[in-house]
Amino acid sequence: MKTTETPAPLPAEPGASVSKTRAPAPGPAPHKREGGVLNVFSHGVLIIWAIMVVMPLLWAVMTSFKNDSSIFGSPWALPDRLHFENWARAWTDANMSGYFLNTVLVVGGSLVGTLVLGSMAAYVLARFDFPGNRFIYYLFIGGMSFPIMLALVPLFYVVNNMGLLNTIHGLILVYIAYSLPFTVFFLTAFFRTLPTSVAEAAFVDGASHTRTFFQIMLPMAKPGLISVGIFNFLGQWNQYMLPTVLNTDPDKKVLTQGLVQLAVSQGYKGDWSGLFAGLVMAMLPVLGAYIVFQRQVVQGLTAGALK
C-alpha cells in the first residue's frame, strides 16, 4: 500500500507577497468575566458606604454655617452666606474654648502615658520569657473584655478615696488604665514581628536593656505606635461615660460633656447653629489626625501580615 505524499510547497518568487493566515483570537476567559462582575459589585458597595459616611459629615459642616431659620426652613439647601459668627459664638458663649483646652490636656497626657507604659509592658511580654508571662498577658486581654459599666461604681469610690475626683490628672490616670489592655495586646503582637538580630547586636556592643528599648526597638515600632495611638486618640477624645461619672466640675468638663450640656440646657429653643459649629469643632481634630497619619496606620496594621 502506497501512501500519498503531500508535495512540498514551492518557494515564493522574489517580490511576491505571501499571505499569512492568522489564527482567530481566543475569547475572554470565563473567570475574567466573573472577576469583572465581582469588582463592579464591590466598588458599588464601597461607593454606597462612602456616601453613607461622608454625607452626614458634609451636612454637619454645611449646617454649622447656617442660621437657625435656614436649618429648619431648608435643611438640605446650601447656606445663603457663611455665618462665621456661629463658630465665634460657640467658642466664646458656649465655653467651647475651655472644654477644648481641658480635652487637649486630658487626652494628651493620657495618650503619652498609655503609649509609654503600654509599649514597655508589651516589649517585656513579647521578648522575655519568665514565670507568669502568659498569665499577665491574658490578664490584659481579659481587661479588654471587661465591661466598663460594671466598674463605674467601684471606680468612682476608688478615685474619690484617692482624692482624684474632679481633677484633670485623675481623669488622665483613669484613661490610661482604660486604654492599656488594648495597647498591650496590639503592641505585643507587633514587637514579636520585629527582628531580634538588631537587639542582639546592640547587646553585643554593650547597650543596656533600657537603651536598646528606647533607642533601637521603639523607633522600629513607630508604625505600630502610630496605629495604636490613633485608635486610643479616637476612643479617648470621644469618651463620654468616664468623664460624666468622674468629672462633675463645670470648669473641668471635656468636649463631649460640653456638647451635651449645650444641647440639653437650650432645650427646644436651642442655638442649633452654634451646636453644629461646636460639633464640627470637636470632629475636626480627630479627622485631621487620621488624615495626617493615614499611611502609618495602614503600615502598622499590615506589618504583622507582611512578615
Short mmCIF file of C-alpha atoms in Angstrom, two decimals:
data_model
loop_
_atom_site.label_atom_id
_atom_site.label_comp_id
_atom_site.label_asym_id
_atom_site.label_seq_id
_atom_site.Cartn_x
_atom_site.Cartn_y
_atom_site.Cartn_z
CA MET A 1 0.00 0.00 0.00
CA LYS A 2 1.43 3.32 -1.05
CA THR A 3 0.97 6.47 0.85
CA THR A 4 0.32 9.65 -0.99
CA GLU A 5 2.87 12.26 -0.05
CA THR A 6 1.89 15.88 0.00
CA PRO A 7 4.07 17.83 -2.38
CA ALA A 8 6.34 20.38 -0.78
CA PRO A 9 5.28 24.00 -1.24
CA LEU A 10 7.05 25.86 -3.99
CA PRO A 11 9.36 28.68 -2.95
CA ALA A 12 7.85 32.08 -3.37
CA GLU A 13 9.08 34.17 -6.24
CA PRO A 14 11.01 37.32 -5.40
CA GLY A 15 8.73 40.28 -4.95
CA ALA A 16 5.60 38.18 -4.50
CA SER A 17 3.55 38.80 -1.39
CA VAL A 18 2.99 35.89 0.90
CA SER A 19 -0.35 35.82 2.67
CA LYS A 20 -0.31 34.58 6.22
CA THR A 21 -3.33 33.01 7.78
CA ARG A 22 -3.89 34.33 11.28
CA ALA A 23 -5.48 32.18 13.93
CA PRO A 24 -8.67 33.59 15.46
CA ALA A 25 -8.09 35.42 18.75
CA PRO A 26 -9.32 33.47 21.75
CA GLY A 27 -12.37 34.85 23.53
CA PRO A 28 -12.25 36.23 27.07
CA ALA A 29 -11.84 33.65 29.76
CA PRO A 30 -14.93 32.99 31.90
CA HIS A 31 -13.10 33.68 35.17
CA LYS A 32 -12.15 37.16 33.95
CA ARG A 33 -15.79 37.98 33.30
CA GLU A 34 -16.74 36.75 36.76
CA GLY A 35 -13.93 38.81 38.29
CA GLY A 36 -15.13 41.91 36.47
CA VAL A 37 -18.67 41.47 37.75
CA LEU A 38 -17.35 40.98 41.29
CA ASN A 39 -15.19 44.11 41.02
CA VAL A 40 -18.15 46.18 39.83
CA PHE A 41 -20.29 44.89 42.70
CA SER A 42 -17.58 45.52 45.34
CA HIS A 43 -16.89 49.02 44.01
CA GLY A 44 -20.60 49.78 44.05
CA VAL A 45 -20.87 48.69 47.69
CA LEU A 46 -17.84 50.81 48.62
CA ILE A 47 -19.29 53.85 46.85
CA ILE A 48 -22.61 53.45 48.68
CA TRP A 49 -20.80 53.04 52.01
CA ALA A 50 -18.66 56.12 51.33
CA ILE A 51 -21.76 58.18 50.57
CA MET A 52 -23.43 56.99 53.79
CA VAL A 53 -20.36 58.02 55.81
CA VAL A 54 -19.39 61.25 54.09
CA MET A 55 -22.83 62.79 53.57
CA PRO A 56 -23.65 63.25 57.31
CA LEU A 57 -20.24 64.86 57.86
CA LEU A 58 -20.68 67.25 54.95
CA TRP A 59 -24.21 68.07 56.09
CA ALA A 60 -22.99 68.87 59.61
CA VAL A 61 -20.25 71.15 58.25
CA MET A 62 -22.72 72.87 55.92
CA THR A 63 -25.27 73.32 58.71
CA SER A 64 -22.67 74.91 61.00
CA PHE A 65 -22.53 77.87 58.60
CA LYS A 66 -26.32 78.44 58.52
CA ASN A 67 -28.58 80.40 60.82
CA ASP A 68 -31.37 78.73 62.79
CA SER A 69 -34.15 79.71 60.37
CA SER A 70 -32.27 78.21 57.42
CA ILE A 71 -31.61 75.00 59.32
CA PHE A 72 -35.34 74.33 59.83
CA GLY A 73 -36.62 76.06 56.67
CA SER A 74 -34.27 74.49 54.11
CA PRO A 75 -32.13 71.86 55.80
CA TRP A 76 -30.68 70.46 52.56
CA ALA A 77 -30.00 73.77 50.81
CA LEU A 78 -26.64 75.49 50.77
CA PRO A 79 -26.23 78.43 53.19
CA ASP A 80 -27.03 81.86 51.78
CA ARG A 81 -23.69 83.03 53.20
CA LEU A 82 -21.07 81.70 55.58
CA HIS A 83 -22.15 82.58 59.12
CA PHE A 84 -18.79 82.52 60.88
CA GLU A 85 -20.44 84.11 63.90
CA ASN A 86 -21.81 80.64 64.75
CA TRP A 87 -18.28 79.41 65.37
CA ALA A 88 -17.34 82.52 67.35
CA ARG A 89 -20.47 82.21 69.47
CA ALA A 90 -19.86 78.53 70.18
CA TRP A 91 -16.20 79.20 71.01
CA THR A 92 -16.91 82.01 73.49
CA ASP A 93 -20.52 81.98 74.71
CA ALA A 94 -20.83 78.18 74.95
CA ASN A 95 -17.34 77.93 76.53
CA MET A 96 -16.12 75.52 73.86
CA SER A 97 -12.66 77.03 74.25
CA GLY A 98 -12.44 75.86 77.87
CA TYR A 99 -13.84 72.42 77.03
CA PHE A 100 -11.39 72.12 74.15
CA LEU A 101 -8.42 73.01 76.36
CA ASN A 102 -9.46 70.51 79.04
CA THR A 103 -9.86 67.79 76.42
CA VAL A 104 -6.43 68.50 74.93
CA LEU A 105 -4.82 68.30 78.38
CA VAL A 106 -6.58 65.08 79.34
CA VAL A 107 -6.17 63.28 76.02
CA GLY A 108 -2.60 64.49 75.50
CA GLY A 109 -1.45 63.35 78.94
CA SER A 110 -3.29 60.03 78.81
CA LEU A 111 -2.10 59.28 75.26
CA VAL A 112 1.55 59.82 76.17
CA GLY A 113 1.22 57.75 79.34
CA THR A 114 -0.64 54.96 77.54
CA LEU A 115 1.95 54.67 74.76
CA VAL A 116 4.95 54.77 77.12
CA LEU A 117 3.61 52.28 79.67
CA GLY A 118 1.91 50.08 77.07
CA SER A 119 5.00 49.83 74.85
CA MET A 120 7.23 48.96 77.81
CA ALA A 121 4.86 46.25 79.05
CA ALA A 122 4.35 44.88 75.53
CA TYR A 123 8.11 44.74 74.88
CA VAL A 124 8.75 42.76 78.05
CA LEU A 125 5.90 40.34 77.37
CA ALA A 126 6.99 39.82 73.76
CA ARG A 127 10.76 39.50 74.24
CA PHE A 128 11.37 37.92 77.64
CA ASP A 129 10.32 34.54 78.99
CA PHE A 130 9.67 34.46 82.71
CA PRO A 131 7.23 32.68 85.04
CA GLY A 132 3.80 34.25 84.73
CA ASN A 133 4.41 35.80 81.32
CA ARG A 134 1.36 34.27 79.66
CA PHE A 135 -0.76 34.83 82.77
CA ILE A 136 -0.04 38.58 82.75
CA TYR A 137 -0.67 38.73 79.01
CA TYR A 138 -4.05 37.07 79.39
CA LEU A 139 -4.91 39.44 82.22
CA PHE A 140 -4.51 42.33 79.80
CA ILE A 141 -6.67 40.54 77.26
CA GLY A 142 -9.28 39.95 79.97
CA GLY A 143 -9.28 43.67 80.66
CA MET A 144 -10.42 44.24 77.07
CA SER A 145 -13.49 42.07 77.59
CA PHE A 146 -14.48 43.61 80.94
CA PRO A 147 -17.47 45.97 80.55
CA ILE A 148 -16.63 49.45 81.76
CA MET A 149 -20.17 49.93 83.06
CA LEU A 150 -19.61 47.25 85.72
CA ALA A 151 -16.60 49.17 87.04
CA LEU A 152 -18.14 52.65 87.23
CA VAL A 153 -19.36 52.45 90.83
CA PRO A 154 -16.20 50.91 92.39
CA LEU A 155 -14.07 53.14 90.15
CA PHE A 156 -15.87 56.20 91.46
CA TYR A 157 -15.16 55.24 95.09
CA VAL A 158 -11.53 54.37 94.35
CA VAL A 159 -10.91 57.70 92.62
CA ASN A 160 -12.78 59.55 95.37
CA ASN A 161 -10.78 57.86 98.16
CA MET A 162 -7.54 58.78 96.38
CA GLY A 163 -8.60 62.43 96.22
CA LEU A 164 -8.56 62.44 92.41
CA LEU A 165 -12.24 63.12 91.80
CA ASN A 166 -12.96 66.16 89.58
CA THR A 167 -9.29 66.58 88.68
CA ILE A 168 -7.52 66.57 85.34
CA HIS A 169 -4.73 64.23 86.46
CA GLY A 170 -7.24 61.82 87.99
CA LEU A 171 -9.07 61.57 84.67
CA ILE A 172 -5.72 61.06 82.90
CA LEU A 173 -4.90 58.08 85.12
CA VAL A 174 -8.32 56.54 84.51
CA TYR A 175 -7.94 56.98 80.74
CA ILE A 176 -4.53 55.30 80.87
CA ALA A 177 -5.90 52.31 82.79
CA TYR A 178 -8.85 52.14 80.39
CA SER A 179 -6.63 52.10 77.27
CA LEU A 180 -3.76 49.90 78.46
CA PRO A 181 -5.29 46.44 77.72
CA PHE A 182 -5.81 47.10 74.01
CA THR A 183 -2.45 48.90 73.72
CA VAL A 184 -0.53 46.00 75.28
CA PHE A 185 -2.43 43.44 73.19
CA PHE A 186 -1.72 45.33 69.94
CA LEU A 187 1.94 46.17 70.61
CA THR A 188 2.84 42.72 71.95
CA ALA A 189 1.93 41.18 68.61
CA PHE A 190 3.83 43.97 66.82
CA PHE A 191 7.04 43.59 68.86
CA ARG A 192 7.06 39.85 68.08
CA THR A 193 7.33 40.65 64.36
CA LEU A 194 10.46 42.81 64.79
CA PRO A 195 13.84 41.13 64.10
CA THR A 196 15.80 40.07 67.16
CA SER A 197 19.20 40.38 65.43
CA VAL A 198 19.24 44.16 65.85
CA ALA A 199 18.66 43.96 69.60
CA GLU A 200 21.26 41.20 69.94
CA ALA A 201 23.80 43.33 68.08
CA ALA A 202 23.09 46.21 70.46
CA PHE A 203 23.64 43.93 73.47
CA VAL A 204 26.96 42.77 71.98
CA ASP A 205 28.04 46.41 71.63
CA GLY A 206 27.35 46.93 75.35
CA ALA A 207 23.95 48.65 75.23
CA SER A 208 21.70 48.16 78.24
CA HIS A 209 18.11 46.93 78.05
CA THR A 210 16.80 50.46 78.61
CA ARG A 211 18.96 51.97 75.87
CA THR A 212 18.14 49.14 73.48
CA PHE A 213 14.43 49.64 74.02
CA PHE A 214 14.27 53.43 73.75
CA GLN A 215 16.90 53.97 71.03
CA ILE A 216 16.50 50.87 68.85
CA MET A 217 13.31 48.88 69.38
CA LEU A 218 10.95 51.79 70.00
CA PRO A 219 11.88 53.63 66.75
CA MET A 220 11.47 50.36 64.85
CA ALA A 221 7.96 50.05 66.30
CA LYS A 222 6.94 53.52 65.09
CA PRO A 223 4.20 52.27 62.68
CA GLY A 224 2.60 50.22 65.43
CA LEU A 225 2.82 53.10 67.92
CA ILE A 226 1.15 55.47 65.48
CA SER A 227 -1.62 52.98 64.71
CA VAL A 228 -2.48 52.22 68.32
CA GLY A 229 -2.05 55.91 69.16
CA ILE A 230 -4.69 56.88 66.59
CA PHE A 231 -7.11 54.28 67.95
CA ASN A 232 -6.56 55.44 71.53
CA PHE A 233 -6.89 59.07 70.46
CA LEU A 234 -10.27 58.34 68.86
CA GLY A 235 -11.53 56.48 71.91
CA GLN A 236 -10.27 58.97 74.48
CA TRP A 237 -11.34 62.07 72.54
CA ASN A 238 -14.91 60.75 72.15
CA GLN A 239 -15.14 59.32 75.68
CA TYR A 240 -18.27 60.44 77.48
CA MET A 241 -19.17 57.93 80.18
CA LEU A 242 -16.00 58.15 82.28
CA PRO A 243 -15.81 61.97 82.48
CA THR A 244 -19.55 62.15 83.21
CA VAL A 245 -19.10 59.96 86.30
CA LEU A 246 -15.67 61.13 87.45
CA ASN A 247 -15.62 64.77 86.39
CA THR A 248 -18.60 66.85 87.50
CA ASP A 249 -16.76 70.15 87.99
CA PRO A 250 -18.17 72.62 85.39
CA ASP A 251 -14.76 74.26 84.93
CA LYS A 252 -13.06 70.96 84.10
CA LYS A 253 -15.53 69.36 81.73
CA VAL A 254 -14.36 67.98 78.39
CA LEU A 255 -15.79 68.47 74.90
CA THR A 256 -18.29 65.62 74.98
CA GLN A 257 -19.77 66.92 78.23
CA GLY A 258 -19.84 70.46 76.85
CA LEU A 259 -21.73 69.43 73.71
CA VAL A 260 -24.33 67.54 75.72
CA GLN A 261 -24.70 70.43 78.15
CA LEU A 262 -25.13 72.85 75.23
CA ALA A 263 -27.86 70.70 73.71
CA VAL A 264 -29.72 69.99 76.95
CA SER A 265 -29.56 73.47 78.51
CA GLN A 266 -31.05 75.17 75.47
CA GLY A 267 -33.92 72.72 75.01
CA TYR A 268 -36.25 73.36 72.08
CA LYS A 269 -35.11 76.98 71.92
CA GLY A 270 -31.54 75.89 71.43
CA ASP A 271 -28.82 77.58 69.49
CA TRP A 272 -28.74 74.92 66.79
CA SER A 273 -26.28 76.73 64.56
CA GLY A 274 -23.89 77.11 67.50
CA LEU A 275 -24.43 73.47 68.44
CA PHE A 276 -23.45 72.28 64.97
CA ALA A 277 -20.44 74.61 65.00
CA GLY A 278 -19.31 73.07 68.30
CA LEU A 279 -19.89 69.59 66.89
CA VAL A 280 -17.66 70.31 63.91
CA MET A 281 -15.02 71.79 66.24
CA ALA A 282 -14.94 68.53 68.19
CA MET A 283 -14.83 66.48 65.00
CA LEU A 284 -12.06 68.28 63.11
CA PRO A 285 -9.06 67.26 65.33
CA VAL A 286 -9.93 63.56 65.06
CA LEU A 287 -10.46 63.78 61.31
CA GLY A 288 -7.27 65.76 60.81
CA ALA A 289 -5.18 63.33 62.87
CA TYR A 290 -6.41 60.36 60.85
CA ILE A 291 -5.78 62.11 57.52
CA VAL A 292 -2.22 63.06 58.52
CA PHE A 293 -1.27 59.61 59.84
CA GLN A 294 -3.37 57.50 57.45
CA ARG A 295 -0.38 55.86 55.76
CA GLN A 296 1.29 54.99 59.08
CA VAL A 297 -1.94 53.45 60.36
CA VAL A 298 -2.15 51.15 57.35
CA GLN A 299 1.53 50.21 57.68
CA GLY A 300 1.08 49.38 61.36
CA LEU A 301 -1.97 47.21 60.73
CA THR A 302 -0.35 45.26 57.86
CA ALA A 303 3.16 44.93 59.28
CA GLY A 304 2.41 41.63 61.01
CA ALA A 305 0.81 40.16 57.90
CA LEU A 306 3.78 41.06 55.67
CA LYS A 307 6.34 39.29 57.83
#
